[in-house]
Short mmCIF file of C-alpha atoms in Angstrom, two decimals:
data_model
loop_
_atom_site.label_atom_id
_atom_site.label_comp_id
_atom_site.label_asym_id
_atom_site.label_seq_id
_atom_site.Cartn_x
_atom_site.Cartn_y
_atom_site.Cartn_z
CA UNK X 168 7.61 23.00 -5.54
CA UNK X 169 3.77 23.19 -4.60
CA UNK X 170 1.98 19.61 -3.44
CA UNK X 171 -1.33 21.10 -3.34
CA UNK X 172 -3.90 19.08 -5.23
CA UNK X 173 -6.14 20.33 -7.68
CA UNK X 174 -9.48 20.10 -7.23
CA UNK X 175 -9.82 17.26 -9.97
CA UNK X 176 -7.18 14.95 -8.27
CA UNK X 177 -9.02 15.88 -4.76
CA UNK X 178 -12.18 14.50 -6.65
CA UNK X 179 -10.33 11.40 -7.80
CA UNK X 180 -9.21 10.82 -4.10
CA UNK X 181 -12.70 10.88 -2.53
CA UNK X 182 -14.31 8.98 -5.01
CA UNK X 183 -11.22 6.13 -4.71
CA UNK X 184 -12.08 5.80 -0.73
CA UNK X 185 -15.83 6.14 -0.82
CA UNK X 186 -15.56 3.08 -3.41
CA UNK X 187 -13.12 1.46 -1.16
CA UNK X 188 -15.01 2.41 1.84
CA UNK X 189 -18.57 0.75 0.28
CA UNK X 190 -17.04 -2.21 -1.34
CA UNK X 191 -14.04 -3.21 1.06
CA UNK X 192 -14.95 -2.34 4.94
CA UNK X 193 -13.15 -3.58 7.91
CA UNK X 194 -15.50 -5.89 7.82
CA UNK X 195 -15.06 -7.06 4.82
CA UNK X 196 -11.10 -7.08 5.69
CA UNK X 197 -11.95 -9.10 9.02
CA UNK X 198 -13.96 -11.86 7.11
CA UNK X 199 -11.07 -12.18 4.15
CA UNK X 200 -8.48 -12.01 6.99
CA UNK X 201 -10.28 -15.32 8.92
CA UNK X 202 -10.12 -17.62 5.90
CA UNK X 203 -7.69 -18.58 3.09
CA UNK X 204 -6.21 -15.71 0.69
CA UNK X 205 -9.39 -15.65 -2.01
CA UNK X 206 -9.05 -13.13 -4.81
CA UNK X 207 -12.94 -11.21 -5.43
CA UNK X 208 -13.16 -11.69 -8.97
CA UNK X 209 -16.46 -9.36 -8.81
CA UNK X 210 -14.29 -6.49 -6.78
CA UNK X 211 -11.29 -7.13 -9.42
CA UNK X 212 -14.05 -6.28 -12.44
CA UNK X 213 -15.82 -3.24 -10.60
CA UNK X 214 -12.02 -1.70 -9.95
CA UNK X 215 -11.05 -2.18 -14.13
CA UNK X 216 -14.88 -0.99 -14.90
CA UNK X 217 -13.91 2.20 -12.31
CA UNK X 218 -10.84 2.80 -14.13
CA UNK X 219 -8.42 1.77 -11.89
CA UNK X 220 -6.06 -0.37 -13.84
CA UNK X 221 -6.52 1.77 -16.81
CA UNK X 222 -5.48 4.78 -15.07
CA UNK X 223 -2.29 6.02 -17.18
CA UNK X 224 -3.47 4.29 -20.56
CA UNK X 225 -4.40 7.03 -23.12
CA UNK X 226 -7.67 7.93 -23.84
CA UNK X 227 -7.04 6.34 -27.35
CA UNK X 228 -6.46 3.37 -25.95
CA UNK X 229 -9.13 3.21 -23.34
CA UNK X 230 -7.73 4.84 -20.48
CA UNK X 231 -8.35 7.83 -18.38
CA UNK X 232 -5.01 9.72 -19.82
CA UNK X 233 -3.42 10.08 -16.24
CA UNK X 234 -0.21 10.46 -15.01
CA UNK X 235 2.12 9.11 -12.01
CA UNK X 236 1.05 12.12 -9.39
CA UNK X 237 -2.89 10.41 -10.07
CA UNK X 238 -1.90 7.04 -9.88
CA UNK X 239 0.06 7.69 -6.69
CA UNK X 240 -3.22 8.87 -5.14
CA UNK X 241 -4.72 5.93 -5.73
CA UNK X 242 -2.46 3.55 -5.04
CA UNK X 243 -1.94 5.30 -1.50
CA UNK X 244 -5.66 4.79 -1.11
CA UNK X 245 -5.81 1.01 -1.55
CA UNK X 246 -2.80 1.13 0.81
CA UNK X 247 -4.69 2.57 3.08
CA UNK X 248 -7.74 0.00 2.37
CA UNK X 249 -5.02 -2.71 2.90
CA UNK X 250 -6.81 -3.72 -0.46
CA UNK X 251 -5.42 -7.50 -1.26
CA UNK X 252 -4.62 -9.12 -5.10
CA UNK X 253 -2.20 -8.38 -7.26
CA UNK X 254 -2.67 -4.49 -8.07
CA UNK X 255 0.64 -3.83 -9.18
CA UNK X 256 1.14 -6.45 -12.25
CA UNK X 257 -2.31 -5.51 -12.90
CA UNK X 258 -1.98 -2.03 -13.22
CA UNK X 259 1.68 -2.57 -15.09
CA UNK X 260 0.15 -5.03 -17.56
CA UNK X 261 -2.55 -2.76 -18.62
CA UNK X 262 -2.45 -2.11 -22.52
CA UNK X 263 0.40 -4.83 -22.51
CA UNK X 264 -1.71 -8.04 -21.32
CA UNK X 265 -5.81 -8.40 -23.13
CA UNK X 266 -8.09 -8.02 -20.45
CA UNK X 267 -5.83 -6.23 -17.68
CA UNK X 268 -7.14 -3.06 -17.93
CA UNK X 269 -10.58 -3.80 -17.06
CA UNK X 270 -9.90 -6.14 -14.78
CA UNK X 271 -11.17 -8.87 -16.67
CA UNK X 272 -7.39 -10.34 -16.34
CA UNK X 273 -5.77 -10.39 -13.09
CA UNK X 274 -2.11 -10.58 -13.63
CA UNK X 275 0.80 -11.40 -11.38
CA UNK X 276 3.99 -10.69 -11.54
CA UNK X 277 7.86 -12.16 -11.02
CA UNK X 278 9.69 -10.16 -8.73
CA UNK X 279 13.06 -11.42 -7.79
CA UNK X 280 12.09 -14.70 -6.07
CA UNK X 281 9.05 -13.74 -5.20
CA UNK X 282 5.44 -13.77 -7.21
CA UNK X 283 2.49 -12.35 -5.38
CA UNK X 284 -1.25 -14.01 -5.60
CA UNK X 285 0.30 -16.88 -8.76
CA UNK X 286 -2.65 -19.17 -7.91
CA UNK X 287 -5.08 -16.68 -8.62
CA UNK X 288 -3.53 -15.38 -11.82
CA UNK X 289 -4.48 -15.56 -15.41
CA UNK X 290 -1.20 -14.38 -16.70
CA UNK X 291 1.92 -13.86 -15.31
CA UNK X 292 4.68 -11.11 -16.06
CA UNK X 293 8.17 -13.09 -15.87
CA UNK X 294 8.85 -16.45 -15.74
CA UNK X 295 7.28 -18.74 -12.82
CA UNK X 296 8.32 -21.79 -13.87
CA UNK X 297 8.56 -24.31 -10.67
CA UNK X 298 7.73 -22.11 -8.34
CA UNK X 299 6.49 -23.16 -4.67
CA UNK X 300 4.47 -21.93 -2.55
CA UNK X 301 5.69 -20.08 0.32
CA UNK X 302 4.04 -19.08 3.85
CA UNK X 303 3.41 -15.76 4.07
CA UNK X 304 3.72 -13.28 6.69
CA UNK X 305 0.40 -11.50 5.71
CA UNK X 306 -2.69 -13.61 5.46
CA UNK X 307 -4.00 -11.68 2.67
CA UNK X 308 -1.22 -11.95 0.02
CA UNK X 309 -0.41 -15.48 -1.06
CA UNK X 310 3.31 -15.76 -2.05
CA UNK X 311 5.00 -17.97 -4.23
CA UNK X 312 9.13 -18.67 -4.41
CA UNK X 313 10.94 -19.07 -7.72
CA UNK X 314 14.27 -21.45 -7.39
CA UNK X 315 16.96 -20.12 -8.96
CA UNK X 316 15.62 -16.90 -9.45
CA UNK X 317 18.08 -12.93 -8.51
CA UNK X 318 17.33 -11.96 -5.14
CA UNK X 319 17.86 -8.07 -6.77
CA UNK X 320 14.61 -7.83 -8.32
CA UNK X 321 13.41 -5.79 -10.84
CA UNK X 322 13.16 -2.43 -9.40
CA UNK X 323 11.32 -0.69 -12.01
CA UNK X 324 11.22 2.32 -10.64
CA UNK X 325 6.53 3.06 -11.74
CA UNK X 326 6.86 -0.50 -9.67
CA UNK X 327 9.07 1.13 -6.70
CA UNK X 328 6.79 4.17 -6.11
CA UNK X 329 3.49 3.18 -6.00
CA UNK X 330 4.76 0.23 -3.97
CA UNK X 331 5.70 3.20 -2.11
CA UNK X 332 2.37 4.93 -2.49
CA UNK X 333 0.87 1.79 -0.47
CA UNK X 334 3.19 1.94 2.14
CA UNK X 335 2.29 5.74 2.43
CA UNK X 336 -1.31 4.77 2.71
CA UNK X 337 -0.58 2.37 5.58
CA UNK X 338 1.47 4.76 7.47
CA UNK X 339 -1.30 7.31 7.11
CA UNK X 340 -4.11 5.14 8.44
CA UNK X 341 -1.95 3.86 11.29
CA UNK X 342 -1.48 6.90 12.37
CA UNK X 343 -5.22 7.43 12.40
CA UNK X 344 -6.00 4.44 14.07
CA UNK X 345 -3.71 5.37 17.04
CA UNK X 346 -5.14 8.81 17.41
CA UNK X 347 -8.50 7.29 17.57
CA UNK X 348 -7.43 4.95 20.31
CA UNK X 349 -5.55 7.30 22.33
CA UNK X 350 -8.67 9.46 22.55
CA UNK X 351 -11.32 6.49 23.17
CA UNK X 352 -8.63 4.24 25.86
CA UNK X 353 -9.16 5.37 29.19
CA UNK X 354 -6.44 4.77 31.72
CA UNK X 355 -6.54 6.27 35.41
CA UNK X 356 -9.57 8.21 34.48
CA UNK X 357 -8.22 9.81 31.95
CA UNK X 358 -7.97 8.59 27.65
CA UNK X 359 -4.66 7.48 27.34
CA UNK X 360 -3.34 10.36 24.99
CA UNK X 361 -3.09 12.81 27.42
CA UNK X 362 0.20 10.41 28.29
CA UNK X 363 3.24 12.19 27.17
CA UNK X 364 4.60 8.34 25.94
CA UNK X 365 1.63 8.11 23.77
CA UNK X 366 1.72 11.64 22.74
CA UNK X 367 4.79 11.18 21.67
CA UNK X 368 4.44 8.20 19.57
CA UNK X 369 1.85 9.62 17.77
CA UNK X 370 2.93 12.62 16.80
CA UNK X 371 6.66 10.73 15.67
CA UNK X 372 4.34 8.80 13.37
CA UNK X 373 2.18 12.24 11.48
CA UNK X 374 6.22 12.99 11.26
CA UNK X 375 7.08 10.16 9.58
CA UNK X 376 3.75 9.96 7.57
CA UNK X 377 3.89 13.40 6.12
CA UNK X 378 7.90 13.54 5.74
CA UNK X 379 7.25 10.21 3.14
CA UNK X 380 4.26 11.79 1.71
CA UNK X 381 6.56 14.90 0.69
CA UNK X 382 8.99 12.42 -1.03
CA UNK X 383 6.21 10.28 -2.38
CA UNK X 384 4.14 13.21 -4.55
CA UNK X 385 7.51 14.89 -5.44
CA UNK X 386 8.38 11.76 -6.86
CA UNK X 387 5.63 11.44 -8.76
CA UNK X 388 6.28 14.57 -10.49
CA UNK X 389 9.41 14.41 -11.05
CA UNK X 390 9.83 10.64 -12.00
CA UNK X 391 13.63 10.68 -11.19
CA UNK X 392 15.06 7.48 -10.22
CA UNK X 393 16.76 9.03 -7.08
CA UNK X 394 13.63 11.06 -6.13
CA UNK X 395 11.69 7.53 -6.37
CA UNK X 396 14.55 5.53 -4.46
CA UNK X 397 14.24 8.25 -1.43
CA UNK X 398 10.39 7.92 -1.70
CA UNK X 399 10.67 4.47 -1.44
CA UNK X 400 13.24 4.80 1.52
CA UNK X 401 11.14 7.32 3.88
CA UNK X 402 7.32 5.45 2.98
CA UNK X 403 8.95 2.03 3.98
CA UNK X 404 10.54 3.19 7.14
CA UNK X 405 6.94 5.84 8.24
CA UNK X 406 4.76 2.04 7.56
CA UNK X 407 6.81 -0.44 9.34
CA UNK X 408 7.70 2.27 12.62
CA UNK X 409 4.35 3.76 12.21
CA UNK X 410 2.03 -0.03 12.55
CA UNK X 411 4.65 -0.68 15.20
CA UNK X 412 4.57 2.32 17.13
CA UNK X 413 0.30 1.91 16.33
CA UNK X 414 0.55 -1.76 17.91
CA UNK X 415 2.35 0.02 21.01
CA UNK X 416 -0.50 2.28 21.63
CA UNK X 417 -3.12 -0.35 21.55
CA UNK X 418 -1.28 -2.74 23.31
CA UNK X 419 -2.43 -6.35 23.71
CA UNK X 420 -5.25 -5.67 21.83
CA UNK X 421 -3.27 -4.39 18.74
CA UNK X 422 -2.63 -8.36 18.29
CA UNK X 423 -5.95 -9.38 18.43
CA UNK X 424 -7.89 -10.73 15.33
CA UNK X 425 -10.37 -8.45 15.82
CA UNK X 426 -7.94 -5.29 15.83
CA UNK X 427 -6.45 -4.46 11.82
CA UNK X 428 -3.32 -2.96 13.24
CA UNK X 429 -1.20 -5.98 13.08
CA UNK X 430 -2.53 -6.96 9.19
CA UNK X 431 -0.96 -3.59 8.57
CA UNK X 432 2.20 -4.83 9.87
CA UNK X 433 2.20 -7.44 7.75
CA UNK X 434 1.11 -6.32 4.72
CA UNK X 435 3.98 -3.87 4.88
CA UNK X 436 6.74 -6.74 6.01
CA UNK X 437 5.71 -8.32 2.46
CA UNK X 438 6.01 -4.86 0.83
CA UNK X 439 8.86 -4.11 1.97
CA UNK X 440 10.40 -6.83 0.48
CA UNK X 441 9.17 -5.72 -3.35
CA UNK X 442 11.82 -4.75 -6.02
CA UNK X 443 14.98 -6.05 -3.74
CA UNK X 444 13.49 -4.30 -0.60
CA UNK X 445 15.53 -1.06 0.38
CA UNK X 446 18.94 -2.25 -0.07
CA UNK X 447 18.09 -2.22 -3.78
CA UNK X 448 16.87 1.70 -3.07
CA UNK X 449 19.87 2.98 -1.08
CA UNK X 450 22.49 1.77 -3.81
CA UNK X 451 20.34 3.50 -6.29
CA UNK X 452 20.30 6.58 -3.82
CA UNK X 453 23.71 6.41 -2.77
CA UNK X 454 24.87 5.92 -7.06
CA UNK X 455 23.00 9.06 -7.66
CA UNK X 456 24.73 11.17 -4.74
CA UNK X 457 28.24 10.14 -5.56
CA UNK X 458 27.89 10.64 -9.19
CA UNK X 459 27.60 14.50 -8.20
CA UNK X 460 27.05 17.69 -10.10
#
């Protein structure tokens, strides 16, 4: 099985990041990151008028006609934005909620226990009712907790991989972030790379990183639900060991407000915990290996 783009999903990949990069800079991420959790109701409208929530709708219906392998692209950019709001309800509610697709309606969703950005929702997918807010881990994604509600979550498995998709983006871009440090970060005369510890620990994340991004865009072709549970799987476990291993080689720094590594941390904690976390993904993986040929 080939992974090699074409040249009109390489196209769709540049232009994603060079809108991300103009309209959502680290310092953009810095000043969100300082105050409370605010959607940006003018970002949310320029991402439906780009087409981003509209990605898989037909043509007929508005949409760019897409499939899954585009839409994980994407998704793994604004993972590797650390984009906030609810992109994933969005995105699901298109041609199924008025206004979703061009972002006109930002849309949350219930997910197990848990409902991402409610305050800041027009409509809701699932059933909120008395829900309380909860503290969050990441700064930049407001949670609410549902009483009463299955811990199991829904697990829909377009939900599961580009949840996965993110977490692919973050692993990437830690792993760039590290590189770049290891090469600026002087130590003993010398950047702090040349360090067999460090080398190490950034070459175990490109492992990690590229091993999930395998499992990610076969995924996406194939759509199985045990392709998408081992996506999910490898892209969970190259984010969270790939920000850590990134806080590592930046040290005290890493932990700094003014250093993004640790909201990449965090953002993936909260991930992580989507769709039953990766318990829900191993008993899916695990059902699919014993049922056998």
């Amino acid at each position: 099985m080939r992974f090699r783009l074409t040249e009109d999903q390489q196209a769709l990949r540049t232009w994603v990041r060079r809108l991300l990069e103009r309209r959502w800079d680290a310092g953009a991420l810095r000043a969100a990151a300082a105050g409370p959790a605010r959607l940006d109701r003018e970002l949310w409208r320029e991402l439906g008028a780009a087409g981003l929530f509209a990605l898989r709708l037909p043509e007929t219906e508005g949409g760019a006609g897409l499939g899954l392998p585009e839409a994980v692209l994407v998704f793994e950019e604004t993972g590797r934005a650390l984009l906030p709001g609810p992109l994933l309800a969005t995105h699901l509610a298109a041609g199924t909620v008025p206004g979703a697709a061009t972002g006109r309606t930002v849309v949350a969703g219930v997910d197990g226990p848990l409902v991402e950005w409610l305050d800041a929702a027009d409509a809701v997918l699932g059933d909120p009712t008395g829900a309380v807010p909860l503290r969050s881990a990441d700064p930049l994604t407001p949670l609410h907790r549902v009483p009463g509600a299955a811990g199991g979550g829904t697990a829909e498995p377009v939900a599961v991989l580009l949840t996965a998709a993110e977490q692919l983006g973050t692993a990437a871009r830690a792993c760039e972030m590290a590189v770049q440090h290891a090469r600026a970060r002087e130590q003993f005369g010398r950047p702090i790379g040349a360090f067999q510890a460090v080398k190490h620990l950034c070459a175990d994340m490109l492992v990690r990183a590229e091993t999930a991004r395998a499992a990610v865009y076969a995924a996406a072709v194939t759509a199985a639900p045990a392709d998408v549970a081992a996506a999910r799987l490898l892209a969970d476990e190259a984010a969270l060991r790939g920000t850590r291993d990134c806080l590592q080689v930046h040290g005290g720094m890493g932990f700094t407000w003014e250093a993004e590594v640790h909201l990449h941390l965090k953002r993936a904690w909260v991930r992580a915990r989507r769709g039953g976390g990766g318990a829900v993904a191993e008993e899916a993986l695990a059902a699919d290996l014993l049922s056998g040929p």
